[in-house]
Coordinates of C-alpha atoms in Angstrom, one line a residue:
X26 CA 31.6 20.3 -52.0
X27 CA 28.6 19.4 -54.3
X28 CA 27.6 16.2 -56.0
X29 CA 28.8 17.7 -59.3
X30 CA 32.4 17.6 -58.0
X31 CA 32.3 13.9 -57.3
X32 CA 32.5 12.7 -60.9
X33 CA 28.9 11.5 -61.3
X34 CA 27.2 11.5 -64.7
X35 CA 24.5 13.9 -65.7
X36 CA 21.5 11.4 -65.5
X37 CA 22.5 10.5 -61.9
X38 CA 23.0 14.1 -60.9
X39 CA 19.6 14.9 -62.3
X40 CA 18.1 12.1 -60.2
X41 CA 19.9 13.3 -57.1
X42 CA 18.6 16.8 -57.7
X43 CA 15.0 15.6 -57.7
X44 CA 15.5 14.3 -54.2
X45 CA 16.3 17.8 -53.0
X46 CA 19.9 16.9 -51.8
X47 CA 22.6 19.4 -52.9
X48 CA 25.5 18.6 -50.6
X49 CA 27.0 15.1 -50.1
X50 CA 27.3 13.8 -46.6
X51 CA 30.8 12.9 -45.3
X52 CA 30.5 9.2 -46.2
X53 CA 29.3 10.1 -49.7
X54 CA 32.1 12.6 -50.2
X55 CA 34.7 10.0 -49.4
X56 CA 33.1 6.8 -50.7
X57 CA 31.8 7.9 -54.1
X58 CA 35.2 8.8 -55.6
X59 CA 36.8 5.7 -54.1
X60 CA 34.2 3.4 -55.7
X61 CA 34.4 5.2 -59.0
X62 CA 38.1 4.7 -59.0
X63 CA 37.6 0.9 -58.6
X64 CA 38.9 0.5 -55.1
X65 CA 37.6 -1.9 -52.5
X66 CA 36.0 -0.1 -49.6
X67 CA 35.7 -0.6 -45.8
X68 CA 33.5 2.0 -44.3
X69 CA 32.2 2.6 -40.8
X70 CA 28.9 4.5 -40.9
X71 CA 25.7 4.5 -38.9
X72 CA 22.3 4.3 -40.5
X73 CA 21.2 7.8 -41.4
X74 CA 24.6 9.0 -42.6
X75 CA 23.7 8.6 -46.3
X76 CA 25.7 5.5 -46.8
X77 CA 23.2 3.9 -49.1
X78 CA 23.7 6.6 -51.7
X79 CA 27.4 6.3 -51.0
X80 CA 27.5 3.0 -52.8
X81 CA 24.3 3.2 -54.9
X82 CA 25.3 6.2 -56.9
X83 CA 28.8 5.0 -58.1
X84 CA 27.6 1.5 -58.8
X85 CA 24.8 2.8 -60.9
X86 CA 27.2 4.9 -62.9
X87 CA 29.8 2.2 -63.4
X88 CA 27.2 -0.4 -64.5
X89 CA 25.5 2.0 -66.8
X90 CA 28.7 2.2 -68.9
X91 CA 28.6 -1.5 -69.7
X92 CA 26.2 -4.0 -71.3
X93 CA 23.1 -5.1 -69.3
X94 CA 22.6 -8.3 -67.4
X95 CA 22.1 -11.7 -69.0
X96 CA 19.1 -13.9 -68.2
X97 CA 19.1 -15.2 -64.6
X98 CA 22.3 -13.2 -63.9
X99 CA 23.0 -10.1 -61.8
X100 CA 25.9 -7.8 -62.1
X101 CA 25.9 -6.2 -58.6
X102 CA 24.9 -7.9 -55.4
X103 CA 23.9 -6.1 -52.2
X104 CA 23.6 -8.2 -49.1
X105 CA 21.6 -6.8 -46.1
X106 CA 20.5 -8.3 -42.8
X107 CA 16.8 -7.4 -42.9
X108 CA 13.9 -7.2 -45.2
X109 CA 13.2 -3.6 -44.3
X110 CA 16.7 -2.5 -45.2
X111 CA 16.7 -4.5 -48.4
X112 CA 13.4 -2.8 -49.5
X113 CA 14.8 0.7 -48.7
X114 CA 18.0 0.1 -50.7
X115 CA 15.9 -1.0 -53.6
X116 CA 13.9 2.2 -53.3
X117 CA 17.1 4.2 -53.4
X118 CA 18.3 2.3 -56.5
X119 CA 15.0 3.1 -58.3
X120 CA 15.2 6.8 -57.2
X121 CA 18.8 7.4 -58.3
X122 CA 18.6 5.2 -61.4
X123 CA 15.3 6.7 -62.7
X124 CA 17.1 8.3 -65.8
X125 CA 19.2 5.2 -66.6
X126 CA 18.2 2.1 -68.4
X127 CA 19.0 -0.1 -65.4
X128 CA 17.1 -3.1 -63.8
X129 CA 17.1 -4.1 -60.2
X130 CA 15.3 -6.5 -57.9
X131 CA 15.0 -7.1 -54.2
X132 CA 14.6 -10.6 -52.7
X133 CA 14.0 -11.6 -49.1
X134 CA 12.2 -14.3 -47.2
X135 CA 8.7 -14.2 -45.7
X136 CA 7.0 -13.7 -49.0
X137 CA 6.1 -15.8 -52.1
X138 CA 9.3 -16.8 -53.9
X139 CA 7.7 -17.3 -57.3
X140 CA 7.4 -13.6 -58.3
X141 CA 11.1 -13.2 -57.3
X142 CA 12.0 -16.1 -59.6
X143 CA 10.1 -14.6 -62.4
X144 CA 11.8 -11.2 -61.9
X145 CA 15.3 -12.8 -61.9
X146 CA 14.5 -14.8 -65.1
X147 CA 15.1 -11.7 -67.2
X148 CA 18.3 -10.8 -65.4
X149 CA 18.9 -7.7 -63.2
X150 CA 21.7 -5.3 -63.1
X151 CA 21.5 -4.9 -59.3
X152 CA 20.2 -7.5 -56.9
X153 CA 19.5 -6.6 -53.3
X154 CA 19.0 -9.6 -51.1
X155 CA 19.0 -11.1 -47.6
X156 CA 21.4 -14.1 -47.4
X157 CA 18.9 -16.9 -46.7
X158 CA 16.5 -16.1 -49.5
X159 CA 19.4 -15.6 -52.0
X160 CA 20.7 -19.0 -51.3
X161 CA 17.2 -20.5 -51.7
X162 CA 17.0 -18.8 -55.2
X163 CA 20.4 -20.0 -56.1
X164 CA 19.7 -23.6 -55.1
X165 CA 16.6 -23.4 -57.3
X166 CA 18.8 -22.2 -60.2
X167 CA 16.8 -19.0 -60.4
X168 CA 20.0 -16.8 -60.2
X169 CA 23.6 -17.2 -61.2
X170 CA 26.6 -15.4 -59.9
X171 CA 29.0 -15.7 -62.8
X172 CA 28.7 -12.0 -63.8
X173 CA 28.9 -10.3 -60.4
X174 CA 31.1 -7.3 -60.6
X175 CA 30.2 -5.6 -57.3
X176 CA 29.6 -7.1 -53.9
X177 CA 28.2 -4.9 -51.1
X178 CA 27.9 -6.1 -47.5
X179 CA 25.7 -3.5 -45.8
X180 CA 25.4 -3.4 -42.0
X181 CA 27.9 -6.3 -41.9
X182 CA 28.1 -6.1 -38.1
X183 CA 24.4 -6.8 -37.8
X184 CA 24.6 -9.7 -40.2
X185 CA 27.3 -11.2 -38.0
X186 CA 25.1 -10.6 -34.9
X187 CA 22.2 -12.4 -36.6
X188 CA 24.3 -15.5 -37.4
X189 CA 24.6 -15.0 -41.2
X190 CA 28.3 -15.5 -41.4
X191 CA 28.1 -19.1 -42.8
X192 CA 25.6 -18.0 -45.5
X193 CA 27.8 -15.0 -46.3
X194 CA 30.9 -17.1 -46.7
X195 CA 29.0 -19.6 -48.8
X196 CA 27.7 -16.9 -51.2
X197 CA 31.1 -15.3 -51.5
X198 CA 32.7 -18.7 -52.4
X199 CA 30.4 -18.8 -55.4
X200 CA 31.3 -15.3 -56.7
X201 CA 33.9 -14.5 -59.4
X202 CA 37.3 -13.7 -57.9
X203 CA 37.6 -10.5 -60.0
X204 CA 35.1 -8.1 -58.4
X205 CA 34.9 -4.9 -56.4
X206 CA 34.0 -5.3 -52.8
X207 CA 32.3 -2.7 -50.5
X208 CA 31.8 -3.4 -46.8
X209 CA 29.8 -1.1 -44.5
X210 CA 29.5 -1.5 -40.8
X211 CA 28.5 0.6 -37.8
X212 CA 31.9 0.0 -36.2
X213 CA 35.3 -1.6 -37.1
X214 CA 35.0 -4.2 -34.4
X215 CA 37.6 -7.0 -34.4
X216 CA 35.2 -9.6 -36.0
X217 CA 34.4 -7.1 -38.8
X218 CA 38.1 -6.6 -39.5
X219 CA 38.6 -10.4 -39.6
X220 CA 35.8 -10.7 -42.1
X221 CA 37.2 -7.8 -44.2
X222 CA 40.6 -9.5 -44.5
X223 CA 39.0 -12.5 -46.2
X224 CA 37.0 -10.4 -48.7
X225 CA 38.7 -7.0 -49.4
X226 CA 41.8 -6.3 -51.4
X227 CA 43.8 -3.3 -50.3
X228 CA 40.6 -1.4 -49.3
X229 CA 40.2 2.3 -48.8
X230 CA 39.2 2.7 -45.2
X231 CA 36.6 5.3 -44.2
X232 CA 35.5 6.0 -40.7
X233 CA 32.7 8.6 -40.3
X234 CA 31.1 6.8 -37.4
X235 CA 33.4 6.7 -34.3
X236 CA 32.5 4.1 -31.7
X237 CA 31.1 6.5 -29.2
X238 CA 29.5 9.0 -31.6
X239 CA 26.1 10.4 -30.9
X240 CA 24.5 12.9 -33.2
X241 CA 24.9 16.5 -31.8
X242 CA 21.4 17.5 -32.8
X243 CA 19.9 14.8 -30.6
X244 CA 18.7 15.9 -27.2
X245 CA 19.4 13.0 -24.8
X246 CA 17.4 12.7 -21.5
X247 CA 16.5 9.9 -19.1
X248 CA 13.5 9.7 -16.7
X249 CA 14.1 7.6 -13.5
X250 CA 11.1 5.4 -12.9
X251 CA 10.3 2.1 -11.1
X252 CA 10.1 -0.7 -13.6
X253 CA 6.3 -1.5 -12.9
X254 CA 5.4 2.1 -13.9
X255 CA 7.3 2.4 -17.2
X256 CA 4.3 1.8 -19.4
X257 CA 2.2 4.3 -17.4
X258 CA 5.0 6.9 -17.7
X259 CA 5.3 6.3 -21.5
X260 CA 1.5 6.9 -21.9
X261 CA 1.8 10.0 -19.8
X262 CA 4.6 11.4 -22.0
X263 CA 2.9 10.6 -25.3
X264 CA -0.5 12.1 -24.2
X265 CA 0.7 15.1 -22.3
X266 CA 3.2 16.0 -25.1
X267 CA 0.9 15.1 -27.9
X268 CA 3.7 13.1 -29.4
X269 CA 3.5 11.6 -32.9
X270 CA 5.9 9.3 -34.7
X271 CA 7.4 7.9 -31.5
X272 CA 9.8 4.9 -32.1
X273 CA 10.0 2.9 -28.9
X274 CA 12.6 0.2 -28.3
X275 CA 11.6 -2.9 -26.3
X276 CA 14.0 -5.6 -25.3
X277 CA 11.8 -8.5 -26.3
X278 CA 9.0 -9.4 -28.8
X279 CA 6.7 -10.4 -26.0
X280 CA 7.4 -7.1 -24.2
X281 CA 6.7 -5.1 -27.4
X282 CA 3.3 -6.8 -27.9
X283 CA 2.4 -6.3 -24.2
X284 CA 3.3 -2.6 -24.3
X285 CA 1.2 -2.0 -27.4
X286 CA -1.8 -3.5 -25.6
X287 CA -1.3 -1.1 -22.7
X288 CA -0.8 1.9 -25.0
X289 CA -4.0 1.0 -26.9
X290 CA -6.0 0.9 -23.6
X291 CA -4.8 4.4 -23.0
X292 CA -6.2 5.5 -26.4
X293 CA -2.8 5.7 -28.0
X294 CA -2.5 4.3 -31.5
X295 CA 0.4 1.9 -31.3
X296 CA 1.7 -1.2 -33.2
X297 CA 4.6 -3.6 -32.7
X298 CA 7.2 -4.6 -35.3
X299 CA 9.4 -7.7 -34.7
X300 CA 10.5 -11.0 -36.1
X301 CA 7.2 -12.8 -35.3
X302 CA 5.3 -10.4 -37.6
X303 CA 4.8 -11.4 -41.2
X304 CA 6.5 -9.2 -43.8
X305 CA 3.1 -7.9 -45.0
X306 CA 2.2 -6.8 -41.5
X307 CA 5.7 -5.2 -40.9
X308 CA 5.5 -3.3 -44.2
X309 CA 2.0 -2.1 -43.4
X310 CA 2.9 -1.0 -39.9
X311 CA 5.8 1.0 -41.1
X312 CA 3.7 2.7 -43.8
X313 CA 1.0 3.6 -41.3
X314 CA 3.6 5.0 -38.9
X315 CA 5.2 7.1 -41.6
X316 CA 1.7 8.4 -42.6
X317 CA 0.9 9.4 -39.0
X318 CA -1.9 6.8 -38.8
X319 CA 0.0 5.3 -35.9
X320 CA 1.5 7.4 -33.1
X321 CA 3.8 4.8 -31.5
X322 CA 5.9 2.1 -33.2
X323 CA 7.3 -0.4 -30.7
X324 CA 10.2 -2.4 -32.1
X325 CA 12.9 -4.8 -31.0
X326 CA 16.5 -4.0 -32.0
X327 CA 16.7 -6.6 -34.8
X328 CA 13.4 -5.6 -36.3
X329 CA 14.3 -1.9 -36.2
X330 CA 17.6 -2.4 -38.1
X331 CA 17.3 -0.6 -41.4
X332 CA 14.2 1.4 -40.6
X333 CA 14.5 4.7 -42.5
X334 CA 12.1 7.3 -41.2
X335 CA 13.0 10.9 -42.1
X336 CA 12.6 13.6 -39.5
X337 CA 11.7 11.1 -36.7
X338 CA 11.2 13.4 -33.7
X339 CA 11.1 11.0 -30.8
X340 CA 13.0 7.8 -29.9
X341 CA 12.3 6.2 -26.5
X342 CA 14.3 3.5 -24.9
X343 CA 11.6 1.7 -23.0
X344 CA 14.3 -0.9 -22.0
X345 CA 17.9 0.0 -22.1
X346 CA 19.9 -2.2 -24.5
X347 CA 22.5 -4.7 -23.1
X348 CA 25.1 -3.3 -25.6
X349 CA 26.0 0.4 -25.3
X350 CA 26.7 0.5 -29.0
X351 CA 23.0 -0.4 -29.6
X352 CA 22.1 2.7 -27.6
X353 CA 24.1 4.9 -30.0
X354 CA 22.4 3.1 -33.0
X355 CA 19.0 3.5 -31.5
X356 CA 19.1 7.2 -30.8
X357 CA 20.7 7.8 -34.2
X358 CA 17.2 7.1 -35.6
X359 CA 16.3 10.7 -34.8
X360 CA 18.2 13.9 -35.5
X361 CA 18.8 12.9 -39.1
X362 CA 19.3 15.0 -42.2
X363 CA 19.8 18.1 -40.2
X364 CA 16.6 17.8 -38.1
X365 CA 16.6 18.0 -34.4
X366 CA 15.4 15.0 -32.3
X367 CA 14.8 13.8 -28.8
X368 CA 16.0 10.5 -27.3
X369 CA 14.3 9.6 -24.0
X370 CA 15.3 6.6 -21.8
X371 CA 13.0 5.2 -19.1
X372 CA 15.5 3.9 -16.6
X373 CA 14.9 1.8 -13.5
X374 CA 17.3 0.7 -10.8
X375 CA 17.8 -2.7 -12.4
X376 CA 19.3 -1.0 -15.5
X377 CA 22.0 1.0 -13.7
X378 CA 24.8 -1.2 -15.1
X379 CA 23.6 -0.7 -18.7
X380 CA 23.3 3.1 -18.0
X381 CA 26.8 3.3 -16.7
X382 CA 28.2 1.4 -19.7
X383 CA 26.3 3.7 -22.1
X384 CA 27.5 6.9 -20.4
X385 CA 31.1 5.5 -20.4
X386 CA 30.8 4.8 -24.1
X387 CA 29.4 8.2 -25.1
X388 CA 31.7 10.0 -22.5
X389 CA 28.9 12.0 -21.0
X390 CA 26.3 11.9 -18.2
X391 CA 22.8 11.8 -19.7
X392 CA 20.6 14.6 -18.3
X393 CA 18.1 13.3 -15.7
X394 CA 14.5 14.6 -15.3
X395 CA 12.2 13.1 -12.8
X396 CA 8.6 13.4 -13.9
X397 CA 6.2 14.7 -11.2
X398 CA 4.0 11.9 -10.0
X399 CA 6.4 9.2 -11.2
X400 CA 9.2 9.6 -8.6
X401 CA 10.8 6.2 -8.2
X402 CA 10.6 4.4 -4.8
X403 CA 13.9 2.8 -5.7
X404 CA 16.2 5.8 -6.4
X405 CA 18.6 5.7 -9.4
X406 CA 22.1 6.2 -8.1
X407 CA 24.2 9.0 -9.5
X408 CA 26.6 7.9 -12.2
X409 CA 30.1 9.0 -13.4
X410 CA 31.2 8.1 -17.0
X411 CA 34.8 8.1 -15.8
X412 CA 34.2 5.3 -13.3
X413 CA 33.7 1.6 -14.2
X414 CA 30.2 0.2 -14.1
X415 CA 29.3 -1.8 -11.0
X416 CA 27.7 -5.2 -11.1
X417 CA 23.9 -5.3 -11.7
X418 CA 21.9 -5.1 -8.5
X419 CA 20.1 -8.3 -7.6
X420 CA 16.7 -8.7 -5.8
X421 CA 15.5 -11.9 -4.4
X422 CA 11.9 -13.1 -5.2
X423 CA 9.5 -11.7 -2.7
X424 CA 11.9 -8.9 -1.7
X425 CA 11.2 -5.2 -1.5
X426 CA 10.9 -4.8 -5.3
X427 CA 8.3 -7.5 -5.9
X428 CA 6.1 -6.0 -3.1
X429 CA 5.8 -2.6 -4.8
X430 CA 2.3 -1.5 -5.4
X431 CA 2.5 2.0 -6.9
X432 CA -0.7 4.1 -7.0
X433 CA -3.0 4.0 -10.0
X434 CA -2.4 6.9 -12.5
X435 CA -3.5 6.2 -16.1
X436 CA -5.5 3.4 -17.6
X437 CA -6.8 0.3 -15.9
X438 CA -3.6 -1.7 -15.5
X439 CA -1.0 -0.5 -13.0
X440 CA 1.3 -3.5 -12.8
X441 CA 2.1 -3.5 -16.6
X442 CA 5.6 -5.0 -16.2
X443 CA 6.4 -5.3 -19.9

């Protein structure tokens, strides 16, 4: 199947052609005709599956067939959980709508609201927004919702995780009853289905992202290591492998900052991205990372949501996530658009429960490779995805674990317990 067979107009097909894409992804193949036919949509799709184009292309086409937006009004509203994702959706709208006389805007917090008010004063056909800033703008009478024809909830699961449900319901209560609704989520979890029932009308249901899916092109591997030596091992892997564009996941913001300091001491160009960073710093960090000015980008799960980095070769789980679904989401950052990728996890004994839960979810045992010189003093037990996870091991203060003093390898700090 090609984009020409999906019913898209010539200006949009021309824009798609300039991007180099010729064949629609599974989500695009199913979603685009459904949206063009006027149906509500409930779609399960991970980031990297092409879902943004799956709703952007048909909405652009349908809006282009009607009169433009009135002052202070929008005709389509796309709600997203993060600033980064909002900005990337806006980029897609501009790319695919380049041959159409369409207007769009993106609004989010953390930046000056006045330019956003000025942009909305003229009216926009498509408005991409995070919930909090959108409500601020509405309260200031900078935007009205009377003319909304399309509502898109992108990464709805993450918006619920981040506590946006009240804002979302408040926004929806102000929208016209007659509109087309599109909901995208990584999974069809029970809370997502409950939300969908209150918004969608007889939706077309599309699932191209099974709960335990991991991209086949991704090589998954774990390195057993004692927790105090994780930072040292990461430096070793980056330097010995001459890795560039390494996305590293840290469990906490403090841990991300501490890890960046350690990597910097080892002459590795690294930067952190998390909720405590200003929008300007986050945007600059991502730009530097994409342009290979930065080798390692250390991110927390929330800050990483929506990051779109093509052909990302390496993803490292410095800390395993508490949720096994987050593991699938994390490693899905690599191996995209037909490219191969490597997902590495640095796993210590304290994370055995998370490891077992992850392997049970993906229904496979992750390949283990112990790095010479980093053999753990506290061995990692063998795992079986078919067996339930055991309770997390506990270690009392002052016990064997706290007395570990591993030998010095790289850099000045050995006990970099990030």
